Amino acid sequence: GQNIDQPTEMTATEGAIVQINCTYQTSGFNGLFWYQQHAGEAPTFLSYNVLDGLEEKGRFSSFLSRSKGYSYLLLKELQMKDSASYLCAVVYNQGGKLIFGQGTELSVKP
Amino acid sequence: DSGVTQTPKHLITATGQRVTLRCSPRSGDLSVYWYQQSLDQGLQFLIQYYNGEERAKGNILERFSAQQFPDLHSELNLSSLELGDSALYFCASSVAGHPNTEAFFGQGTRLTVV
């Protein structure tokens, strides 16, 4: 299969840093996305990694290790509006499909 | 606003019925993707069209079908509806034919089957 695993829920404090992990099957891997989705709304693009390393974009960073089948999304200086579901999605060569994980529901507390 | 338009926003229908969901992609985007999102399944890829032709197929039921028209808008047809088909259906569009580019999602159609 093409299992993509993320924690179901996480809680963090406003102003803090949180890391959301994602593991996936490496066979046929061809890129990884992170999307943010607020409840009842459309997913919006956060980041894309295809090579190993860290991609930084403002308060958000995403890391990829292709050999380990591992990625994380790092959110700094958390704000209340960051409370949302964070979706890890992997592109697989076979069929050229983008497969989403179940998402991690992040709650930011004051 | 992502530039992707989905209609209707909400749909309530009875079991056994057929519905059509519509999606207009962002201007210039050639690819349209359909996803189903239910509480217990997460975001499931259904099907992709690129410039009018089917490009990739996911976990789409035989009761479901889709097409992309010459003006690039797309329709997802769901027939013989069951209670379990109740979900949020998203359409997304991107400029390229492969999924390695950012996709822009519409606001979704919430389908309730009663």
PDB file of C-alpha atoms in Angstrom:
ATOM      1  CA  GLY A   1       0.000   0.000   0.000  1.00  0.00           C
ATOM      2  CA  GLN A   2       0.904   3.640   0.125  1.00  0.00           C
ATOM      3  CA  ASN A   3       0.316   4.258   3.806  1.00  0.00           C
ATOM      4  CA  ILE A   4       0.916   7.777   4.948  1.00  0.00           C
ATOM      5  CA  ASP A   5       1.028   8.149   8.692  1.00  0.00           C
ATOM      6  CA  GLN A   6       0.585  11.309  10.728  1.00  0.00           C
ATOM      7  CA  PRO A   7      -0.478  11.841  14.330  1.00  0.00           C
ATOM      8  CA  THR A   8      -4.224  12.343  14.589  1.00  0.00           C
ATOM      9  CA  GLU A   9      -4.145  15.261  17.003  1.00  0.00           C
ATOM     10  CA  MET A  10      -1.673  17.660  18.557  1.00  0.00           C
ATOM     11  CA  THR A  11      -1.993  20.520  20.999  1.00  0.00           C
ATOM     12  CA  ALA A  12       0.403  23.419  21.393  1.00  0.00           C
ATOM     13  CA  THR A  13       0.554  26.807  23.076  1.00  0.00           C
ATOM     14  CA  GLU A  14       0.357  30.168  21.357  1.00  0.00           C
ATOM     15  CA  GLY A  15       3.856  31.478  20.630  1.00  0.00           C
ATOM     16  CA  ALA A  16       5.451  28.034  20.816  1.00  0.00           C
ATOM     17  CA  ILE A  17       6.931  25.766  18.135  1.00  0.00           C
ATOM     18  CA  VAL A  18       5.316  22.540  16.987  1.00  0.00           C
ATOM     19  CA  GLN A  19       6.571  19.781  14.700  1.00  0.00           C
ATOM     20  CA  ILE A  20       4.123  17.563  12.805  1.00  0.00           C
ATOM     21  CA  ASN A  21       5.625  14.351  11.494  1.00  0.00           C
ATOM     22  CA  CYS A  22       4.679  12.313   8.450  1.00  0.00           C
ATOM     23  CA  THR A  23       5.999   8.921   7.382  1.00  0.00           C
ATOM     24  CA  TYR A  24       5.277   7.267   4.070  1.00  0.00           C
ATOM     25  CA  GLN A  25       6.162   4.308   1.896  1.00  0.00           C
ATOM     26  CA  THR A  26       9.299   5.181  -0.088  1.00  0.00           C
ATOM     27  CA  SER A  27       8.752   2.966  -3.146  1.00  0.00           C
ATOM     28  CA  GLY A  28       7.720   5.117  -6.100  1.00  0.00           C
ATOM     29  CA  PHE A  29       8.050   8.378  -4.158  1.00  0.00           C
ATOM     30  CA  ASN A  30       8.042  11.482  -6.339  1.00  0.00           C
ATOM     31  CA  GLY A  31       7.380  14.465  -4.081  1.00  0.00           C
ATOM     32  CA  LEU A  32       5.625  15.520  -0.892  1.00  0.00           C
ATOM     33  CA  PHE A  33       3.200  18.330  -0.112  1.00  0.00           C
ATOM     34  CA  TRP A  34       1.874  19.881   3.062  1.00  0.00           C
ATOM     35  CA  TYR A  35      -1.559  21.483   2.979  1.00  0.00           C
ATOM     36  CA  GLN A  36      -3.473  23.357   5.677  1.00  0.00           C
ATOM     37  CA  GLN A  37      -7.201  22.889   6.045  1.00  0.00           C
ATOM     38  CA  HIS A  38      -9.438  24.843   8.403  1.00  0.00           C
ATOM     39  CA  ALA A  39     -12.634  23.086   9.424  1.00  0.00           C
ATOM     40  CA  GLY A  40     -15.165  23.021   6.602  1.00  0.00           C
ATOM     41  CA  GLU A  41     -12.870  24.888   4.237  1.00  0.00           C
ATOM     42  CA  ALA A  42     -10.698  24.028   1.266  1.00  0.00           C
ATOM     43  CA  PRO A  43      -7.134  22.787   1.731  1.00  0.00           C
ATOM     44  CA  THR A  44      -4.509  25.413   0.947  1.00  0.00           C
ATOM     45  CA  PHE A  45      -0.931  24.789  -0.145  1.00  0.00           C
ATOM     46  CA  LEU A  46       1.867  25.229   2.383  1.00  0.00           C
ATOM     47  CA  SER A  47       4.964  23.562   0.960  1.00  0.00           C
ATOM     48  CA  TYR A  48       6.446  21.094  -1.507  1.00  0.00           C
ATOM     49  CA  ASN A  49       9.577  18.982  -1.051  1.00  0.00           C
ATOM     50  CA  VAL A  50      11.107  16.653  -3.601  1.00  0.00           C
ATOM     51  CA  LEU A  51      14.774  16.768  -2.523  1.00  0.00           C
ATOM     52  CA  ASP A  52      16.205  16.066   0.915  1.00  0.00           C
ATOM     53  CA  GLY A  53      16.511  18.991   3.258  1.00  0.00           C
ATOM     54  CA  LEU A  54      14.663  21.886   4.771  1.00  0.00           C
ATOM     55  CA  GLU A  55      12.443  24.348   2.914  1.00  0.00           C
ATOM     56  CA  GLU A  56      11.692  27.501   4.889  1.00  0.00           C
ATOM     57  CA  LYS A  57       8.819  29.850   4.197  1.00  0.00           C
ATOM     58  CA  GLY A  58       8.170  32.419   6.883  1.00  0.00           C
ATOM     59  CA  ARG A  59       6.914  30.798  10.086  1.00  0.00           C
ATOM     60  CA  PHE A  60       6.530  27.446   8.345  1.00  0.00           C
ATOM     61  CA  SER A  61       9.304  25.025   7.367  1.00  0.00           C
ATOM     62  CA  SER A  62       9.147  21.555   5.862  1.00  0.00           C
ATOM     63  CA  PHE A  63      11.812  18.865   5.962  1.00  0.00           C
ATOM     64  CA  LEU A  64      12.240  15.746   3.864  1.00  0.00           C
ATOM     65  CA  SER A  65      14.388  12.631   4.156  1.00  0.00           C
ATOM     66  CA  ARG A  66      13.703  10.413   1.156  1.00  0.00           C
ATOM     67  CA  SER A  67      15.783   7.478   2.400  1.00  0.00           C
ATOM     68  CA  LYS A  68      13.850   7.372   5.679  1.00  0.00           C
ATOM     69  CA  GLY A  69      10.434   8.024   4.161  1.00  0.00           C
ATOM     70  CA  TYR A  70      10.014  10.895   6.608  1.00  0.00           C
ATOM     71  CA  SER A  71       8.909  14.500   6.534  1.00  0.00           C
ATOM     72  CA  TYR A  72       7.963  17.071   9.102  1.00  0.00           C
ATOM     73  CA  LEU A  73       6.230  20.425   9.103  1.00  0.00           C
ATOM     74  CA  LEU A  74       7.579  22.926  11.624  1.00  0.00           C
ATOM     75  CA  LEU A  75       5.390  25.806  12.720  1.00  0.00           C
ATOM     76  CA  LYS A  76       7.040  28.602  14.701  1.00  0.00           C
ATOM     77  CA  GLU A  77       5.561  31.441  16.741  1.00  0.00           C
ATOM     78  CA  LEU A  78       2.210  29.719  16.799  1.00  0.00           C
ATOM     79  CA  GLN A  79      -0.897  31.837  16.466  1.00  0.00           C
ATOM     80  CA  MET A  80      -4.487  30.958  17.293  1.00  0.00           C
ATOM     81  CA  LYS A  81      -5.328  31.043  13.587  1.00  0.00           C
ATOM     82  CA  ASP A  82      -2.906  28.136  13.052  1.00  0.00           C
ATOM     83  CA  SER A  83      -5.489  25.834  14.627  1.00  0.00           C
ATOM     84  CA  ALA A  84      -6.354  23.627  11.661  1.00  0.00           C
ATOM     85  CA  SER A  85      -5.784  20.231  10.111  1.00  0.00           C
ATOM     86  CA  TYR A  86      -2.399  19.713   8.442  1.00  0.00           C
ATOM     87  CA  LEU A  87      -2.370  17.258   5.575  1.00  0.00           C
ATOM     88  CA  CYS A  88       0.704  15.428   4.359  1.00  0.00           C
ATOM     89  CA  ALA A  89       0.338  14.296   0.723  1.00  0.00           C
ATOM     90  CA  VAL A  90       2.709  12.186  -1.349  1.00  0.00           C
ATOM     91  CA  VAL A  91       3.061  11.918  -5.118  1.00  0.00           C
ATOM     92  CA  TYR A  92       3.679   8.390  -6.272  1.00  0.00           C
ATOM     93  CA  ASN A  93       5.035   7.521  -9.688  1.00  0.00           C
ATOM     94  CA  GLN A  94       2.602   4.700 -10.236  1.00  0.00           C
ATOM     95  CA  GLY A  95      -0.427   6.298 -11.791  1.00  0.00           C
ATOM     96  CA  GLY A  96       0.880   9.758 -10.986  1.00  0.00           C
ATOM     97  CA  LYS A  97      -1.399  10.090  -7.976  1.00  0.00           C
ATOM     98  CA  LEU A  98      -1.342  12.476  -5.039  1.00  0.00           C
ATOM     99  CA  ILE A  99      -2.227  10.501  -1.921  1.00  0.00           C
ATOM    100  CA  PHE A 100      -3.229  12.315   1.255  1.00  0.00           C
ATOM    101  CA  GLY A 101      -2.672  11.242   4.822  1.00  0.00           C
ATOM    102  CA  GLN A 102      -5.520  11.439   7.313  1.00  0.00           C
ATOM    103  CA  GLY A 103      -4.330  14.808   8.562  1.00  0.00           C
ATOM    104  CA  THR A 104      -3.167  16.092  11.941  1.00  0.00           C
ATOM    105  CA  GLU A 105      -5.636  18.248  13.855  1.00  0.00           C
ATOM    106  CA  LEU A 106      -3.633  20.974  15.587  1.00  0.00           C
ATOM    107  CA  SER A 107      -5.172  22.930  18.436  1.00  0.00           C
ATOM    108  CA  VAL A 108      -3.393  26.089  19.533  1.00  0.00           C
ATOM    109  CA  LYS A 109      -4.243  27.135  23.097  1.00  0.00           C
ATOM    110  CA  PRO A 110      -3.727  30.586  24.654  1.00  0.00           C
TER     111      PRO A 110
ATOM    112  CA  ASP B   1     -10.353  32.856  -3.073  1.00  0.00           C
ATOM    113  CA  SER B   2      -8.521  30.079  -4.945  1.00  0.00           C
ATOM    114  CA  GLY B   3     -10.172  30.848  -8.276  1.00  0.00           C
ATOM    115  CA  VAL B   4     -11.744  27.373  -8.398  1.00  0.00           C
ATOM    116  CA  THR B   5     -15.540  27.429  -8.350  1.00  0.00           C
ATOM    117  CA  GLN B   6     -17.696  24.542  -7.260  1.00  0.00           C
ATOM    118  CA  THR B   7     -21.469  24.339  -7.411  1.00  0.00           C
ATOM    119  CA  PRO B   8     -23.649  23.685  -5.602  1.00  0.00           C
ATOM    120  CA  LYS B   9     -22.215  24.360  -2.136  1.00  0.00           C
ATOM    121  CA  HIS B  10     -24.719  22.084  -0.447  1.00  0.00           C
ATOM    122  CA  LEU B  11     -26.843  19.232  -1.763  1.00  0.00           C
ATOM    123  CA  ILE B  12     -29.345  17.066   0.059  1.00  0.00           C
ATOM    124  CA  THR B  13     -30.795  14.113  -1.782  1.00  0.00           C
ATOM    125  CA  ALA B  14     -32.352  10.721  -1.177  1.00  0.00           C
ATOM    126  CA  THR B  15     -30.808   7.288  -1.499  1.00  0.00           C
ATOM    127  CA  GLY B  16     -30.951   5.880  -5.010  1.00  0.00           C
ATOM    128  CA  GLN B  17     -30.877   9.286  -6.643  1.00  0.00           C
ATOM    129  CA  ARG B  18     -28.318  10.769  -9.033  1.00  0.00           C
ATOM    130  CA  VAL B  19     -26.552  14.122  -8.681  1.00  0.00           C
ATOM    131  CA  THR B  20     -24.069  16.161 -10.680  1.00  0.00           C
ATOM    132  CA  LEU B  21     -21.370  18.294  -9.101  1.00  0.00           C
ATOM    133  CA  ARG B  22     -19.744  21.002 -11.155  1.00  0.00           C
ATOM    134  CA  CYS B  23     -16.270  22.503 -11.060  1.00  0.00           C
ATOM    135  CA  SER B  24     -14.741  25.427 -12.932  1.00  0.00           C
ATOM    136  CA  PRO B  25     -10.946  25.450 -12.669  1.00  0.00           C
ATOM    137  CA  ARG B  26      -8.735  28.497 -12.307  1.00  0.00           C
ATOM    138  CA  SER B  27      -8.161  30.377 -15.518  1.00  0.00           C
ATOM    139  CA  GLY B  28      -5.281  28.728 -17.380  1.00  0.00           C
ATOM    140  CA  ASP B  29      -5.317  25.474 -15.417  1.00  0.00           C
ATOM    141  CA  LEU B  30      -5.687  22.357 -17.542  1.00  0.00           C
ATOM    142  CA  SER B  31      -5.908  19.720 -14.813  1.00  0.00           C
ATOM    143  CA  VAL B  32      -8.925  19.040 -12.662  1.00  0.00           C
ATOM    144  CA  TYR B  33      -8.848  16.645  -9.704  1.00  0.00           C
ATOM    145  CA  TRP B  34     -11.799  15.320  -7.730  1.00  0.00           C
ATOM    146  CA  TYR B  35     -11.512  14.302  -4.076  1.00  0.00           C
ATOM    147  CA  GLN B  36     -13.946  12.908  -1.552  1.00  0.00           C
ATOM    148  CA  GLN B  37     -13.524  13.802   2.107  1.00  0.00           C
ATOM    149  CA  SER B  38     -15.463  12.019   4.808  1.00  0.00           C
ATOM    150  CA  LEU B  39     -14.829  12.032   8.545  1.00  0.00           C
ATOM    151  CA  ASP B  40     -13.442   8.511   8.704  1.00  0.00           C
ATOM    152  CA  GLN B  41     -11.582   8.407   5.383  1.00  0.00           C
ATOM    153  CA  GLY B  42      -9.757  11.690   5.048  1.00  0.00           C
ATOM    154  CA  LEU B  43      -9.184  13.180   1.596  1.00  0.00           C
ATOM    155  CA  GLN B  44      -9.513  10.415  -1.007  1.00  0.00           C
ATOM    156  CA  PHE B  45      -8.406  10.947  -4.604  1.00  0.00           C
ATOM    157  CA  LEU B  46     -11.114   9.990  -7.076  1.00  0.00           C
ATOM    158  CA  ILE B  47     -10.035  10.989 -10.568  1.00  0.00           C
ATOM    159  CA  GLN B  48      -7.989  13.482 -12.585  1.00  0.00           C
ATOM    160  CA  TYR B  49      -8.624  15.008 -15.990  1.00  0.00           C
ATOM    161  CA  TYR B  50      -6.089  16.897 -18.045  1.00  0.00           C
ATOM    162  CA  ASN B  51      -7.148  18.959 -21.049  1.00  0.00           C
ATOM    163  CA  GLY B  52     -10.283  16.916 -21.546  1.00  0.00           C
ATOM    164  CA  GLU B  53      -8.838  13.451 -21.079  1.00  0.00           C
ATOM    165  CA  GLU B  54      -8.733  11.148 -18.086  1.00  0.00           C
ATOM    166  CA  ARG B  55      -5.187  11.188 -16.670  1.00  0.00           C
ATOM    167  CA  ALA B  56      -5.306   9.232 -13.410  1.00  0.00           C
ATOM    168  CA  LYS B  57      -7.836   7.214 -11.505  1.00  0.00           C
ATOM    169  CA  GLY B  58      -8.078   6.642  -7.784  1.00  0.00           C
ATOM    170  CA  ASN B  59     -10.654   4.971  -5.596  1.00  0.00           C
ATOM    171  CA  ILE B  60     -13.630   5.968  -7.682  1.00  0.00           C
ATOM    172  CA  LEU B  61     -16.663   3.738  -7.492  1.00  0.00           C
ATOM    173  CA  GLU B  62     -18.277   2.411 -10.647  1.00  0.00           C
ATOM    174  CA  ARG B  63     -21.434   4.343  -9.669  1.00  0.00           C
ATOM    175  CA  PHE B  64     -19.418   7.541 -10.040  1.00  0.00           C
ATOM    176  CA  SER B  65     -18.218   9.064 -13.281  1.00  0.00           C
ATOM    177  CA  ALA B  66     -16.658  12.315 -14.375  1.00  0.00           C
ATOM    178  CA  GLN B  67     -15.778  14.251 -17.465  1.00  0.00           C
ATOM    179  CA  GLN B  68     -13.995  17.416 -18.488  1.00  0.00           C
ATOM    180  CA  PHE B  69     -15.501  19.552 -21.200  1.00  0.00           C
ATOM    181  CA  PRO B  70     -13.791  21.570 -23.964  1.00  0.00           C
ATOM    182  CA  ASP B  71     -14.076  24.735 -21.857  1.00  0.00           C
ATOM    183  CA  LEU B  72     -12.179  22.763 -19.138  1.00  0.00           C
ATOM    184  CA  HIS B  73     -14.950  22.748 -16.573  1.00  0.00           C
ATOM    185  CA  SER B  74     -15.621  19.343 -15.074  1.00  0.00           C
ATOM    186  CA  GLU B  75     -18.590  17.442 -13.734  1.00  0.00           C
ATOM    187  CA  LEU B  76     -18.688  14.579 -11.265  1.00  0.00           C
ATOM    188  CA  ASN B  77     -21.765  12.382 -11.563  1.00  0.00           C
ATOM    189  CA  LEU B  78     -22.804  10.271  -8.596  1.00  0.00           C
ATOM    190  CA  SER B  79     -25.581   7.737  -9.132  1.00  0.00           C
ATOM    191  CA  SER B  80     -27.500   5.163  -7.104  1.00  0.00           C
ATOM    192  CA  LEU B  81     -26.560   7.182  -4.070  1.00  0.00           C
ATOM    193  CA  GLU B  82     -26.068   5.481  -0.725  1.00  0.00           C
ATOM    194  CA  LEU B  83     -25.933   6.915   2.791  1.00  0.00           C
ATOM    195  CA  GLY B  84     -22.190   6.307   2.825  1.00  0.00           C
ATOM    196  CA  ASP B  85     -21.706   8.674  -0.098  1.00  0.00           C
ATOM    197  CA  SER B  86     -22.423  11.601   2.207  1.00  0.00           C
ATOM    198  CA  ALA B  87     -19.215  13.605   2.225  1.00  0.00           C
ATOM    199  CA  LEU B  88     -17.506  16.790   1.189  1.00  0.00           C
ATOM    200  CA  TYR B  89     -16.465  16.622  -2.470  1.00  0.00           C
ATOM    201  CA  PHE B  90     -13.580  18.839  -3.489  1.00  0.00           C
ATOM    202  CA  CYS B  91     -12.388  19.811  -6.895  1.00  0.00           C
ATOM    203  CA  ALA B  92      -8.851  21.087  -7.380  1.00  0.00           C
ATOM    204  CA  SER B  93      -7.063  22.453 -10.396  1.00  0.00           C
ATOM    205  CA  SER B  94      -3.460  22.886 -11.459  1.00  0.00           C
ATOM    206  CA  VAL B  95      -1.672  24.083 -14.528  1.00  0.00           C
ATOM    207  CA  ALA B  96       0.254  20.881 -15.264  1.00  0.00           C
ATOM    208  CA  GLY B  97      -0.807  17.344 -16.052  1.00  0.00           C
ATOM    209  CA  HIS B  98       1.244  15.777 -13.287  1.00  0.00           C
ATOM    210  CA  PRO B  99       0.472  16.165  -9.572  1.00  0.00           C
ATOM    211  CA  ASN B 100       3.861  17.657  -8.660  1.00  0.00           C
ATOM    212  CA  THR B 101       2.522  21.178  -8.917  1.00  0.00           C
ATOM    213  CA  GLU B 102       0.500  23.138  -6.390  1.00  0.00           C
ATOM    214  CA  ALA B 103      -3.178  22.389  -6.625  1.00  0.00           C
ATOM    215  CA  PHE B 104      -5.835  24.971  -5.865  1.00  0.00           C
ATOM    216  CA  PHE B 105      -8.945  23.668  -4.179  1.00  0.00           C
ATOM    217  CA  GLY B 106     -12.510  24.866  -4.503  1.00  0.00           C
ATOM    218  CA  GLN B 107     -14.701  25.343  -1.447  1.00  0.00           C
ATOM    219  CA  GLY B 108     -16.284  21.949  -1.928  1.00  0.00           C
ATOM    220  CA  THR B 109     -19.789  20.569  -2.285  1.00  0.00           C
ATOM    221  CA  ARG B 110     -21.264  19.083   0.850  1.00  0.00           C
ATOM    222  CA  LEU B 111     -23.442  16.153  -0.160  1.00  0.00           C
ATOM    223  CA  THR B 112     -25.907  14.703   2.307  1.00  0.00           C
ATOM    224  CA  VAL B 113     -27.736  11.532   1.333  1.00  0.00           C
ATOM    225  CA  VAL B 114     -30.825  10.836   3.425  1.00  0.00           C
TER     226      VAL B 114
END
